[in-house]
Short mmCIF file of C-alpha atoms in Angstrom, two decimals:
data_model
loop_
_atom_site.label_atom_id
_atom_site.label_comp_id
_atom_site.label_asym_id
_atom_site.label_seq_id
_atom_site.Cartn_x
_atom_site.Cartn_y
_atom_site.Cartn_z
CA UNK A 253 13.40 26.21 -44.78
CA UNK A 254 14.39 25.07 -41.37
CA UNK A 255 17.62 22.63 -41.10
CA UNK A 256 19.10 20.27 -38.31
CA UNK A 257 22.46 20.55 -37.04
CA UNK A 258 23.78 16.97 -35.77
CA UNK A 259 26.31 16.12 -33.29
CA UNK A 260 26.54 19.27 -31.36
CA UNK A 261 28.17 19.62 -28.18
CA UNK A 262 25.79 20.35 -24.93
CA UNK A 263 27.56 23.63 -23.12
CA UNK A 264 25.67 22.91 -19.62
CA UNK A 265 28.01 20.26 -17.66
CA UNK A 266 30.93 18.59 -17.52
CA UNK A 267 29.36 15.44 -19.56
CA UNK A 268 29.42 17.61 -22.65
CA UNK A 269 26.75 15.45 -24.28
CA UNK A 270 27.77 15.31 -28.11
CA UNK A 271 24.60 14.00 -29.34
CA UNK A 272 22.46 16.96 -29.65
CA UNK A 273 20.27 18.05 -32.70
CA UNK A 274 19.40 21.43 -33.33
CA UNK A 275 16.90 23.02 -35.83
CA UNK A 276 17.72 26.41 -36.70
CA UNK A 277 16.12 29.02 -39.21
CA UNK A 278 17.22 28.81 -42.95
CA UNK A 279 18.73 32.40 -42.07
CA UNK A 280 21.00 30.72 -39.36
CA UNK A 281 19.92 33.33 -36.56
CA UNK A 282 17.31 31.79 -34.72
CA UNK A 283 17.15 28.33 -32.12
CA UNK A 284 13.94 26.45 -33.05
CA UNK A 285 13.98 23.70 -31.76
CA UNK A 286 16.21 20.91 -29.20
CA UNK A 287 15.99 17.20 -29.28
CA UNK A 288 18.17 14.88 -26.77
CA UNK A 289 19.03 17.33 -24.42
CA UNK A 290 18.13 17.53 -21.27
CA UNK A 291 15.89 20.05 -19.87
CA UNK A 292 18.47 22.20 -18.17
CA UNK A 293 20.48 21.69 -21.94
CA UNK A 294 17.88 22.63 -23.88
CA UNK A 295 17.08 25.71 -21.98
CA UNK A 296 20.70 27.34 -22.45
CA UNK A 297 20.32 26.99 -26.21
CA UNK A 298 17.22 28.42 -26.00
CA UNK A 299 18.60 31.43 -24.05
CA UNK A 300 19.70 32.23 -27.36
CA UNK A 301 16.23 33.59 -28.09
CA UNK A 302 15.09 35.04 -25.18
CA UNK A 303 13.29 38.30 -25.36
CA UNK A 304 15.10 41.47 -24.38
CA UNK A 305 18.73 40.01 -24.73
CA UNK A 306 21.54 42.64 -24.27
CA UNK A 307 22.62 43.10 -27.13
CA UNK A 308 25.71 45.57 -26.09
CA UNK A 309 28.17 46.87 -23.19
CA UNK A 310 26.29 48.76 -20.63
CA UNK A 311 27.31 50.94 -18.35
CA UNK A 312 26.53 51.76 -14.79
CA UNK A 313 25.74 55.58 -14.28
CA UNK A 314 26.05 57.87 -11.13
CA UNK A 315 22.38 57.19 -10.62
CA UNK A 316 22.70 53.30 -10.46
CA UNK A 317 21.06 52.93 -13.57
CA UNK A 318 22.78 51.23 -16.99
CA UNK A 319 23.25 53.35 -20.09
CA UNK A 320 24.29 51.66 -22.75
CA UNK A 321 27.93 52.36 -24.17
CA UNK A 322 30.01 51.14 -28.19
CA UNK A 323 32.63 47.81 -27.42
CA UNK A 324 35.44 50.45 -27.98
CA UNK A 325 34.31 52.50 -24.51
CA UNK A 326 33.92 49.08 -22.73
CA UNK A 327 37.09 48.07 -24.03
CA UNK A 328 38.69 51.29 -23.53
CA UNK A 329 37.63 51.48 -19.77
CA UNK A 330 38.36 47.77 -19.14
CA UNK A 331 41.86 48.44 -20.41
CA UNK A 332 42.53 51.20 -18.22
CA UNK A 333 41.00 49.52 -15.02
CA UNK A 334 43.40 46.48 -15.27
CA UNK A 335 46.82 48.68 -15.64
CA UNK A 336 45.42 50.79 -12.87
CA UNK A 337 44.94 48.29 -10.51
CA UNK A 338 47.61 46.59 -8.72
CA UNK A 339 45.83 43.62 -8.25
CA UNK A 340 43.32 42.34 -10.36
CA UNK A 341 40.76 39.05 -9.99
CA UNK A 342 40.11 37.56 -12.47
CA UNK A 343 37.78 35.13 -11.95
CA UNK A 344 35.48 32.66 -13.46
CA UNK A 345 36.41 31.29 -17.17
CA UNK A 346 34.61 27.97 -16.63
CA UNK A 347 31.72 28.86 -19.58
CA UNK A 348 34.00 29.86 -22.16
CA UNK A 349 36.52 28.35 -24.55
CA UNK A 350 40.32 27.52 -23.74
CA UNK A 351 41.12 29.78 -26.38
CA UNK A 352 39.53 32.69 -24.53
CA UNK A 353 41.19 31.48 -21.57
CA UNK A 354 44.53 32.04 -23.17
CA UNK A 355 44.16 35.50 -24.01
CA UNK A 356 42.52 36.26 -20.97
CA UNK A 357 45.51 34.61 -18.86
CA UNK A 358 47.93 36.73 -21.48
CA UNK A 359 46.66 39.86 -20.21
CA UNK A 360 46.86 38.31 -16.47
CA UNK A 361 50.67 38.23 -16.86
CA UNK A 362 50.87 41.75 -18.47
CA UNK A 363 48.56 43.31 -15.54
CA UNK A 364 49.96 41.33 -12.79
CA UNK A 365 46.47 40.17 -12.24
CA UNK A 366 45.42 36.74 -10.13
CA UNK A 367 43.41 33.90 -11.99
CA UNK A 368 40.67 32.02 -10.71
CA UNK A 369 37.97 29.49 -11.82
CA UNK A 370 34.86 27.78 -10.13
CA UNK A 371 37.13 25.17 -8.73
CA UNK A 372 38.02 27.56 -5.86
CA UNK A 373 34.50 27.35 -5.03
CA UNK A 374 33.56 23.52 -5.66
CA UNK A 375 36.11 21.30 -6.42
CA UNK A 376 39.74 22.54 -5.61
CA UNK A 377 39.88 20.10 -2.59
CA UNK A 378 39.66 17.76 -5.16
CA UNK A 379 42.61 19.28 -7.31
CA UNK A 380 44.70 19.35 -4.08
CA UNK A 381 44.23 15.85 -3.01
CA UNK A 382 44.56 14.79 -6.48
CA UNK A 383 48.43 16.94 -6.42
CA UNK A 384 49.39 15.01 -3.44
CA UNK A 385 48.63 11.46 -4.34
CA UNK A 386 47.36 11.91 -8.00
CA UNK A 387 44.71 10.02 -9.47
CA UNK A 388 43.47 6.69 -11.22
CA UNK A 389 40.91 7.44 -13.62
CA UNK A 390 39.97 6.75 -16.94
CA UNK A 391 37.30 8.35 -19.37
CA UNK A 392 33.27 8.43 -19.27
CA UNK A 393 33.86 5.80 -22.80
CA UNK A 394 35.45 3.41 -20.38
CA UNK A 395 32.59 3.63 -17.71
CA UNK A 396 30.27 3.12 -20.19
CA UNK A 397 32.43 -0.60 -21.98
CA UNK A 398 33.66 -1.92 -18.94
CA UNK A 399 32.32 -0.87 -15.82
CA UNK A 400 30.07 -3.01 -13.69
CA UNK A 401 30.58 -1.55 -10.36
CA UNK A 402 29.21 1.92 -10.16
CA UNK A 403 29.43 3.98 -7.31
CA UNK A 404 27.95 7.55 -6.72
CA UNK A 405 29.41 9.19 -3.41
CA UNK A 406 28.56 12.41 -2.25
CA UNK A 407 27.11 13.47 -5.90
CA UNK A 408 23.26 13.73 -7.69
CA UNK A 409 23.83 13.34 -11.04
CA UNK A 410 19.91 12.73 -11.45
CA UNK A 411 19.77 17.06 -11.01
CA UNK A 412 23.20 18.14 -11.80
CA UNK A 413 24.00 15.98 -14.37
CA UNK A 414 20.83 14.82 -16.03
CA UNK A 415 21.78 12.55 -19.45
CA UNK A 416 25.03 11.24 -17.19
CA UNK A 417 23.34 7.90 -16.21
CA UNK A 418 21.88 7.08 -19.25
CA UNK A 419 24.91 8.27 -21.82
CA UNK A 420 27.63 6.78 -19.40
CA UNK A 421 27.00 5.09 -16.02
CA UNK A 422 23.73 3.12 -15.79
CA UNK A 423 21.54 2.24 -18.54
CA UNK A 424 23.92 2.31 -21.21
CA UNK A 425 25.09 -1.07 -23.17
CA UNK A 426 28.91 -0.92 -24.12
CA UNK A 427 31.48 -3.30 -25.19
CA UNK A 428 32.01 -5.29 -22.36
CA UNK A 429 28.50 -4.03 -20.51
CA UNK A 430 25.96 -5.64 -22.90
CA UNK A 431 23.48 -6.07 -20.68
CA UNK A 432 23.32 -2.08 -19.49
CA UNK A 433 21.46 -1.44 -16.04
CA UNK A 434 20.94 -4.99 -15.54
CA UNK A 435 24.93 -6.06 -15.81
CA UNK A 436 25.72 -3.64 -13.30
CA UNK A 437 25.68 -2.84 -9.65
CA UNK A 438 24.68 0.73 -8.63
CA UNK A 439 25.40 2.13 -4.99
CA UNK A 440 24.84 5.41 -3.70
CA UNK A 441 26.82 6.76 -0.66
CA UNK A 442 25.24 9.77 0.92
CA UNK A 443 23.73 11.78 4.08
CA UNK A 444 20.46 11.92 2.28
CA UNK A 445 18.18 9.99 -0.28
CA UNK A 446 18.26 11.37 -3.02
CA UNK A 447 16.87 10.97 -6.88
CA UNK A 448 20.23 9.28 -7.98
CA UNK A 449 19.48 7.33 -4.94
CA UNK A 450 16.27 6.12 -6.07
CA UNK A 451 18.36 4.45 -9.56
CA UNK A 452 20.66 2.89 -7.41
CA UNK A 453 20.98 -1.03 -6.32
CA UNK A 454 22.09 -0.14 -2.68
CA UNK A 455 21.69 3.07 -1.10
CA UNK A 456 24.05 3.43 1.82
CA UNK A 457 22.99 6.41 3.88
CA UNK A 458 26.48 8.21 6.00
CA UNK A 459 26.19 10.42 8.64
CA UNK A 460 26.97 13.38 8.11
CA UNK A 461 30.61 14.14 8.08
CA UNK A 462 31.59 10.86 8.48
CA UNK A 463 32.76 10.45 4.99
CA UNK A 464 36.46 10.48 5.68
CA UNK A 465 35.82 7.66 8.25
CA UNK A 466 33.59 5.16 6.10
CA UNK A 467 36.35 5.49 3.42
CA UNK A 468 39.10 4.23 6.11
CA UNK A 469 36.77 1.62 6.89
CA UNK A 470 36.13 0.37 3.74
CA UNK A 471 40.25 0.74 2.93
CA UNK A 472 40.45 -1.39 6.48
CA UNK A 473 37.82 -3.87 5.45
CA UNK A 474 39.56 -4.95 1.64
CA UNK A 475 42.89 -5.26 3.08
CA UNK A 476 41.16 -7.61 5.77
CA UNK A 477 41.43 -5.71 8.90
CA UNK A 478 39.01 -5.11 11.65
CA UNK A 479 36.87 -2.20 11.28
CA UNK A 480 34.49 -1.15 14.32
CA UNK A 481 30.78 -2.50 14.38
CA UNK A 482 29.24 0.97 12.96
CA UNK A 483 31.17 3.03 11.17
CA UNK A 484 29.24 6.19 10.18
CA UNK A 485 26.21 4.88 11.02
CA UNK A 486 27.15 1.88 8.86
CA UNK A 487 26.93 -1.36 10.11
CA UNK A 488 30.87 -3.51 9.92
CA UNK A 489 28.77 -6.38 8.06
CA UNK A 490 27.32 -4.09 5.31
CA UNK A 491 30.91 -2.73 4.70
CA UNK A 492 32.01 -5.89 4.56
CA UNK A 493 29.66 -7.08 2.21
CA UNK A 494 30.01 -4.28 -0.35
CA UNK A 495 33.86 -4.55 -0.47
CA UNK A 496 33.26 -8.54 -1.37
CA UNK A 497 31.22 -7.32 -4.09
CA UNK A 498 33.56 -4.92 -5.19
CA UNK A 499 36.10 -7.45 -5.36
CA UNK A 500 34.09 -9.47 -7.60
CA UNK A 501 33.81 -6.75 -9.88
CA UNK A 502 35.51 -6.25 -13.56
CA UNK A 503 35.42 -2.43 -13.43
CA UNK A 504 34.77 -0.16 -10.77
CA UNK A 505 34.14 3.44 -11.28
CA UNK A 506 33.80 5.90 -7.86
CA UNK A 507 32.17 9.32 -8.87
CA UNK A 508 32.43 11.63 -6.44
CA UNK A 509 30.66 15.21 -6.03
CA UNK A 510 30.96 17.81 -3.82
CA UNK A 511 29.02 16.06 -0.97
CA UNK A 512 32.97 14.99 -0.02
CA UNK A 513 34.82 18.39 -1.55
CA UNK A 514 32.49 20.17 1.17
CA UNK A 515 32.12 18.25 4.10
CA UNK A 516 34.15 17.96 7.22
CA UNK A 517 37.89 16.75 5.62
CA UNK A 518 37.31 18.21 2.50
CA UNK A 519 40.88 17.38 0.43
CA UNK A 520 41.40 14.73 2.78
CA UNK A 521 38.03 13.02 1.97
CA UNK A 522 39.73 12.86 -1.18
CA UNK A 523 42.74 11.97 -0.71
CA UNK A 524 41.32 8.79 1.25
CA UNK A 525 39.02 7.71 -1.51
CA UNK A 526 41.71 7.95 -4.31
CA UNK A 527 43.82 5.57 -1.88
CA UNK A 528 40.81 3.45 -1.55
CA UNK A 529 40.64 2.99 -5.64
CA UNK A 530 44.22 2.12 -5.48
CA UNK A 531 44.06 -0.44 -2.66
CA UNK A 532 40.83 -1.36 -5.24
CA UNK A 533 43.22 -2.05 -7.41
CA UNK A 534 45.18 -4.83 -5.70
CA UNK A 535 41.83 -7.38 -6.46
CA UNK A 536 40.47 -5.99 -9.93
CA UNK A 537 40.54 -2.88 -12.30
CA UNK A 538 39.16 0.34 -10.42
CA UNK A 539 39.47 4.19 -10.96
CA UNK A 540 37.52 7.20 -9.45
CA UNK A 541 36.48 10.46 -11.13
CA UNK A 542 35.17 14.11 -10.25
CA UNK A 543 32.01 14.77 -11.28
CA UNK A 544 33.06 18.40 -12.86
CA UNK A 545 29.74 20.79 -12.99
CA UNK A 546 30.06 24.17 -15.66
CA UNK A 547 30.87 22.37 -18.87
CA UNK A 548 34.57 24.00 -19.35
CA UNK A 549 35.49 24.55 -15.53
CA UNK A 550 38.05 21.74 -16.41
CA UNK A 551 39.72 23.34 -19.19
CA UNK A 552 40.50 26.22 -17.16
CA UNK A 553 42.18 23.99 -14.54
CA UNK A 554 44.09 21.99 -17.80
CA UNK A 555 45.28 25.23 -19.22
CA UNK A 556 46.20 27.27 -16.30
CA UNK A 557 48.33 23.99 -15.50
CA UNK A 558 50.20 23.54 -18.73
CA UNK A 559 50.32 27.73 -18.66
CA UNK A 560 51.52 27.47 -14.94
CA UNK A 561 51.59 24.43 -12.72
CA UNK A 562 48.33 25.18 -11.27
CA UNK A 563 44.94 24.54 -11.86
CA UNK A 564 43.26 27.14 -10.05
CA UNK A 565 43.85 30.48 -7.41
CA UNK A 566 46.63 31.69 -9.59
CA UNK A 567 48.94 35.09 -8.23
CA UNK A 568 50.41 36.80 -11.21
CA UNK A 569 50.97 40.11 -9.01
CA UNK A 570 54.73 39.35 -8.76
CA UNK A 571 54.62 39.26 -13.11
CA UNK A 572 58.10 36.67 -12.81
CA UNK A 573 56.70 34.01 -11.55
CA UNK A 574 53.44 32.17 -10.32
CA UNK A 575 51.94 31.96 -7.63
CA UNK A 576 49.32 29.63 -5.60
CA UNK A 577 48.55 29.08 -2.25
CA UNK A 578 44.24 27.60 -0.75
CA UNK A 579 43.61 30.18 1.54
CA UNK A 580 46.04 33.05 0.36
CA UNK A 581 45.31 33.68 -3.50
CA UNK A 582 41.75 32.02 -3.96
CA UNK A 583 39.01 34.66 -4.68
CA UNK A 584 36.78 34.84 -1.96
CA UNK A 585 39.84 35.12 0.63
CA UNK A 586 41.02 37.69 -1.13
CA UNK A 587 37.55 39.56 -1.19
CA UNK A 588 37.27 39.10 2.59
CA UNK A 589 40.45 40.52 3.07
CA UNK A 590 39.92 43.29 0.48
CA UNK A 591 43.48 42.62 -1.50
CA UNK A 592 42.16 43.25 -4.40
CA UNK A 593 41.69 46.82 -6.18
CA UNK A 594 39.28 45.52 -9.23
CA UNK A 595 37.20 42.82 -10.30
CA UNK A 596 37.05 41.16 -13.92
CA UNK A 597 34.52 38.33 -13.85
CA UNK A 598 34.07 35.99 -17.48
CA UNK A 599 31.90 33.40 -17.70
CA UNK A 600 30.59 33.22 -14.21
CA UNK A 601 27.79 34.31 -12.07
CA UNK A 602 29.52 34.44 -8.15
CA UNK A 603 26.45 36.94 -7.08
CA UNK A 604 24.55 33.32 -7.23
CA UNK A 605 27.35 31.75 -5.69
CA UNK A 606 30.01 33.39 -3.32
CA UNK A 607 29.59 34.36 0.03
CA UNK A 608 27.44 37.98 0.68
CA UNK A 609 30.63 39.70 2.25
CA UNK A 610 32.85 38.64 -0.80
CA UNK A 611 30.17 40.24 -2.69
CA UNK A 612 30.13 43.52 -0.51
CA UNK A 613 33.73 43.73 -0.51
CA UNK A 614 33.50 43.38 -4.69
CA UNK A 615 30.21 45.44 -4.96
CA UNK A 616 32.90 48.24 -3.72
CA UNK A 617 35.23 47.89 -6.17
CA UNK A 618 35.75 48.92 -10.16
CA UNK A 619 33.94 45.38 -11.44
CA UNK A 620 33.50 44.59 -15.48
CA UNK A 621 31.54 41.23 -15.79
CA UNK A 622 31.61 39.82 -19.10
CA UNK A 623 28.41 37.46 -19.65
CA UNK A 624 26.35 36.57 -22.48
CA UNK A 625 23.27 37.18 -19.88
CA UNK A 626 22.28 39.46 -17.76
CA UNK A 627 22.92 37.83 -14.19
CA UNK A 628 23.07 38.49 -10.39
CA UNK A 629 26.78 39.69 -10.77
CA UNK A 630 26.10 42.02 -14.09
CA UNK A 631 23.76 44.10 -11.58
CA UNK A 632 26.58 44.74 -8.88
CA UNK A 633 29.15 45.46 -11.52
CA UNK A 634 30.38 48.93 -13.18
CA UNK A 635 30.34 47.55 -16.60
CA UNK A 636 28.75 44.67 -18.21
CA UNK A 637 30.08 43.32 -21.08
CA UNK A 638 27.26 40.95 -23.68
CA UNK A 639 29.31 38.12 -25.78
CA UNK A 640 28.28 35.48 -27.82
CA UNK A 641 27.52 32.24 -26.33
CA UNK A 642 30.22 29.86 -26.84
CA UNK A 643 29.05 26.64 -27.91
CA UNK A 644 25.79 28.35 -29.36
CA UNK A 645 26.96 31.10 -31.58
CA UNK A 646 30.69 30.28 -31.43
CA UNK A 647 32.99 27.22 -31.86
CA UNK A 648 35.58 26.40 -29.01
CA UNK A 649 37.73 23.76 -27.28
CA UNK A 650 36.20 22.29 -24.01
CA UNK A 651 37.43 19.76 -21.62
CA UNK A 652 35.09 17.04 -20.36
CA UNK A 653 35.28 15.72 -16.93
CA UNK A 654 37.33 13.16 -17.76
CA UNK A 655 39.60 15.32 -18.48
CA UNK A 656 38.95 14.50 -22.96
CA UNK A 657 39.12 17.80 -24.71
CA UNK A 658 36.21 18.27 -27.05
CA UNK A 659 35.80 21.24 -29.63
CA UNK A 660 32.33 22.46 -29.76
CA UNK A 661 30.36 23.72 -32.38
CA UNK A 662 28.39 27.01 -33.73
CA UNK A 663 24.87 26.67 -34.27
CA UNK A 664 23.51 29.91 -35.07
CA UNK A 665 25.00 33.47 -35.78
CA UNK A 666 25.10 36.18 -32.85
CA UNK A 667 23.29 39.24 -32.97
CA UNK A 668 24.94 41.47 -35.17
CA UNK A 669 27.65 43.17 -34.24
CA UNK A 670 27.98 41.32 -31.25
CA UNK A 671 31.94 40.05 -30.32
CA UNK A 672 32.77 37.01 -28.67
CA UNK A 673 35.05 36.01 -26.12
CA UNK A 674 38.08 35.84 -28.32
CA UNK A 675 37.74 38.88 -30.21
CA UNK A 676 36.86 40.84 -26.77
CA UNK A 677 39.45 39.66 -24.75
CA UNK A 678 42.26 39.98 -27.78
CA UNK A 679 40.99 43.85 -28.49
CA UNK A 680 41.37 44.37 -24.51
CA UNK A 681 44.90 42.89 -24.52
CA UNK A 682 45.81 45.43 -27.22
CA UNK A 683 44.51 48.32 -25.85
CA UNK A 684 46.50 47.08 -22.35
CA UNK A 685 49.50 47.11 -24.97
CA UNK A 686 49.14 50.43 -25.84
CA UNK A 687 48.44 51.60 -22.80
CA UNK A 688 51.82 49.89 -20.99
CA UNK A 689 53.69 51.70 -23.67
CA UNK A 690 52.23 55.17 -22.98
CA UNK A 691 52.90 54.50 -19.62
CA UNK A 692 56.38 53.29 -20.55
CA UNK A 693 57.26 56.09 -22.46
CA UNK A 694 56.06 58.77 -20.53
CA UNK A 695 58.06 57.13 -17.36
CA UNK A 696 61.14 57.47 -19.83
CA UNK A 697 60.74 60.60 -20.75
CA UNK A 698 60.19 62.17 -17.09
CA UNK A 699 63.36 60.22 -16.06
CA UNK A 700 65.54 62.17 -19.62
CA UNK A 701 64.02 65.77 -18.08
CA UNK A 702 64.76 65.46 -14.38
CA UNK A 703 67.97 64.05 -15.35
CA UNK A 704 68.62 67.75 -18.08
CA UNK A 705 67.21 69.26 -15.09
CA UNK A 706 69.97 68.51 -12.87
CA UNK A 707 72.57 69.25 -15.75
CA UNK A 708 71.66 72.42 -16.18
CA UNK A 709 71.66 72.98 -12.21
CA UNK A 710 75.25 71.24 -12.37
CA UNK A 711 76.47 73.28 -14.70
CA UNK A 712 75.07 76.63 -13.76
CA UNK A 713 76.50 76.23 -10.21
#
């Protein structure tokens, strides 16, 4: 007979909805049914049952078609394309578990590989801005208690984070927000009008690339300065206005998106709205937060900065130390410049996303992708390693994008005999072992005969 499992964690985005029920087959193999998710949600547990799954490692053949090869010849061949190369990226990691992450970094160190998440591609301005002046935020629980200012800039949670403004930042009643939607005041800052636009109070419509400049004003306009009469195609009085309001405010909470991480300023756009919270904070309680998209792409930043002092776009070439630099170690520089010998992608799809020469330059290359699905990157790639899906068919910690690490839950059983991110990456790191050692010894024991060599030409001279 069919059963519900309660309470499990969404693996789409960085909300990490925790209120999902699942009905699974009395054998524990099968997805049946979704309730509370969102559409988007619902359709990655359901790519648990999608027809023709791969179910195994397959391999690309001199022909360009796949053949399909046993874990211990993917593993075998991954192993021996890390010590080979020089420099490895690998990149991705934001759709698995910190736990995979931490083997996976492990055999970084031992390879002298560089690390990389989606944050190169989305919201490292963000992490730089937030490493020079740091940050005032607080969690989504918070938002949803306290705050009755609400402000979306340069983000559309509406499409890329569907159950956000119902579970956290609109409709919900909290604690202090009884009254939900109608005890708060929605704006929406952006070029365009969008769908979060539409479940906004105020929409406030910036020219393009003006972000940076709005910001100043409305930093100029709460410390009671003049501002200029437009200011991004905003007029001084409806700055002025909005900043009263603000004022008046219990709570404000800014979520931002990558309508300021990739627009003209980019960090700086950042920088200038964190500064903006604080001044905030002179008149009444404010923070700001990132609105994080793949559901763990903030775990990798939290445990490649406990591991190393840096949350993405980090060198481990040099094996003594780490490395990071915007520009010099983050992936699709180094794929332009062709610095790097071999690909390892995990948990990622940058076919769909990266530019088309960083994809030529890594077509070229020896490439292992390692993906529960088949995707645009697993058809460029050498190898293509299937997993389970973590979240789905395998438990593992995930940060939220408040930065609230949340463990999520198995649902359902992989296909048999299929491994999952741990167990891959841990069998990899031993074969690197083993290999290192061969290496190792073999080194040593070329070194013992050149050096009986010359003996015996010492000593018969």
């Amino acid at each position: 007979m069919p059963k519900e499992v309660t309470d499990v964690i969404c693996p789409f985005c960085g909300t990490l909805c925790d209120d999902i029920v699942i009905t699974v087959s009395d054998d524990n193999k099968t997805i049946l049914g979704v309730k509370n998710a969102c559409a988007i949600g619902a359709e990655k547990f359901n790519h648990q049952r999608l027809p023709g799954r791969v179910k195994r490692p397959r391999m690309r053949q001199a022909d360009g078609t796949f053949k399909e090869v046993s874990y211990d010849e993917a593993i075998d061949w991954t192993a021996k394309m890390l010590v080979k190369s020089r420099k490895t990226l690998m990149y991705g990691w934001a759709s698995t578990s910190c736990q995979a992450m931490s083997v996976g970094h492990e055999i970084a160190e031992k390879t002298g590989a560089i690390v990389d998440n989606c944050a190169t591609v989305c919201h490292g301005s963000s992490l730089i801005a937030i490493e020079d002046v740091g940050v005032p935020s607080c969690t989504l629980g918070e938002v949803k208690n306290r705050a009755d200012r609400v402000i979306f800039w340069g983000c559309n949670p509406a499409h890329a984070h569907p159950r956000h403004m119902s579970r956290y930042s609109i409709f919900p009643r909290g604690f202090f927000t009884v009254k939900g939607h109608k005890g708060r005041k929605i704006y929406c800052v952006d070029c365009r009008y969008t769908d979060t636009a539409k479940c906004a109070d105020e929409f406030i419509q910036v020219a393009q690339g003006f972000d940076y400049e709005l910001l100043n004003a409305f930093r100029a306009a709460a410390r009671g300065e003049t501002i200029p009469d437009t200011v991004g195609g905003v007029p001084k009085e409806k700055i002025q206005e909005i900043i009263g309001d603000l004022k008046q405010g219990r709570f404000i909470i800014i979520f931002f998106g990558m309508g300021l991480t990739h627009s003209m300023g980019r960090n700086h756009n950042i920088d200038i709205a964190i500064n903006l919270t604080r001044d905030l904070n002179d008149f009444t309680k404010a923070a700001i937060m990132a609105m994080r998209g793949h559901w763990n792409v903030t775990g990798s930043g939290q445990v490649l900065g406990w591991q190393y002092g840096f949350p993405y776009a980090v060198d481990l070439s040099r094996r003594d130390q780490a490395r990071h630099q915007t520009g010099e170690t983050t992936s699709v520089d180094l794929l332009n410049r062709n610095e790097v010998e071999a690909c390892f992608y995990i948990a990622t799809d940058p076919g769909a996303h990266f530019p088309v020469d960083a994809m030529i330059s890594s077509s070229k290359k020896p490439t292992v992708t390692v993906d529960p699905h088949i995707n645009c990157t697993t058809e460029i790639s050498d190898l293509h390693i299937p997993v389970a899906m973590v979240g789905v068919e395998v438990e593992g910690c995930a940060y939220r994008m408040d930065n609230v690490p949340i463990e999520t839950r198995k649902v359902v059983d992989p296909p048999e005999g299929m491994l999952t991110d741990v167990e891959l990456l841990t069998r990899i790191n031993q074969r690197v072992d083993e290999l290192i050692a061969a290496e190792s010894a073999a080194s040593k024991g070329a070194k013992i005969e050149q050096h009986a060599d010359k003996a015996m030409a010492k000593g018969g001279a």
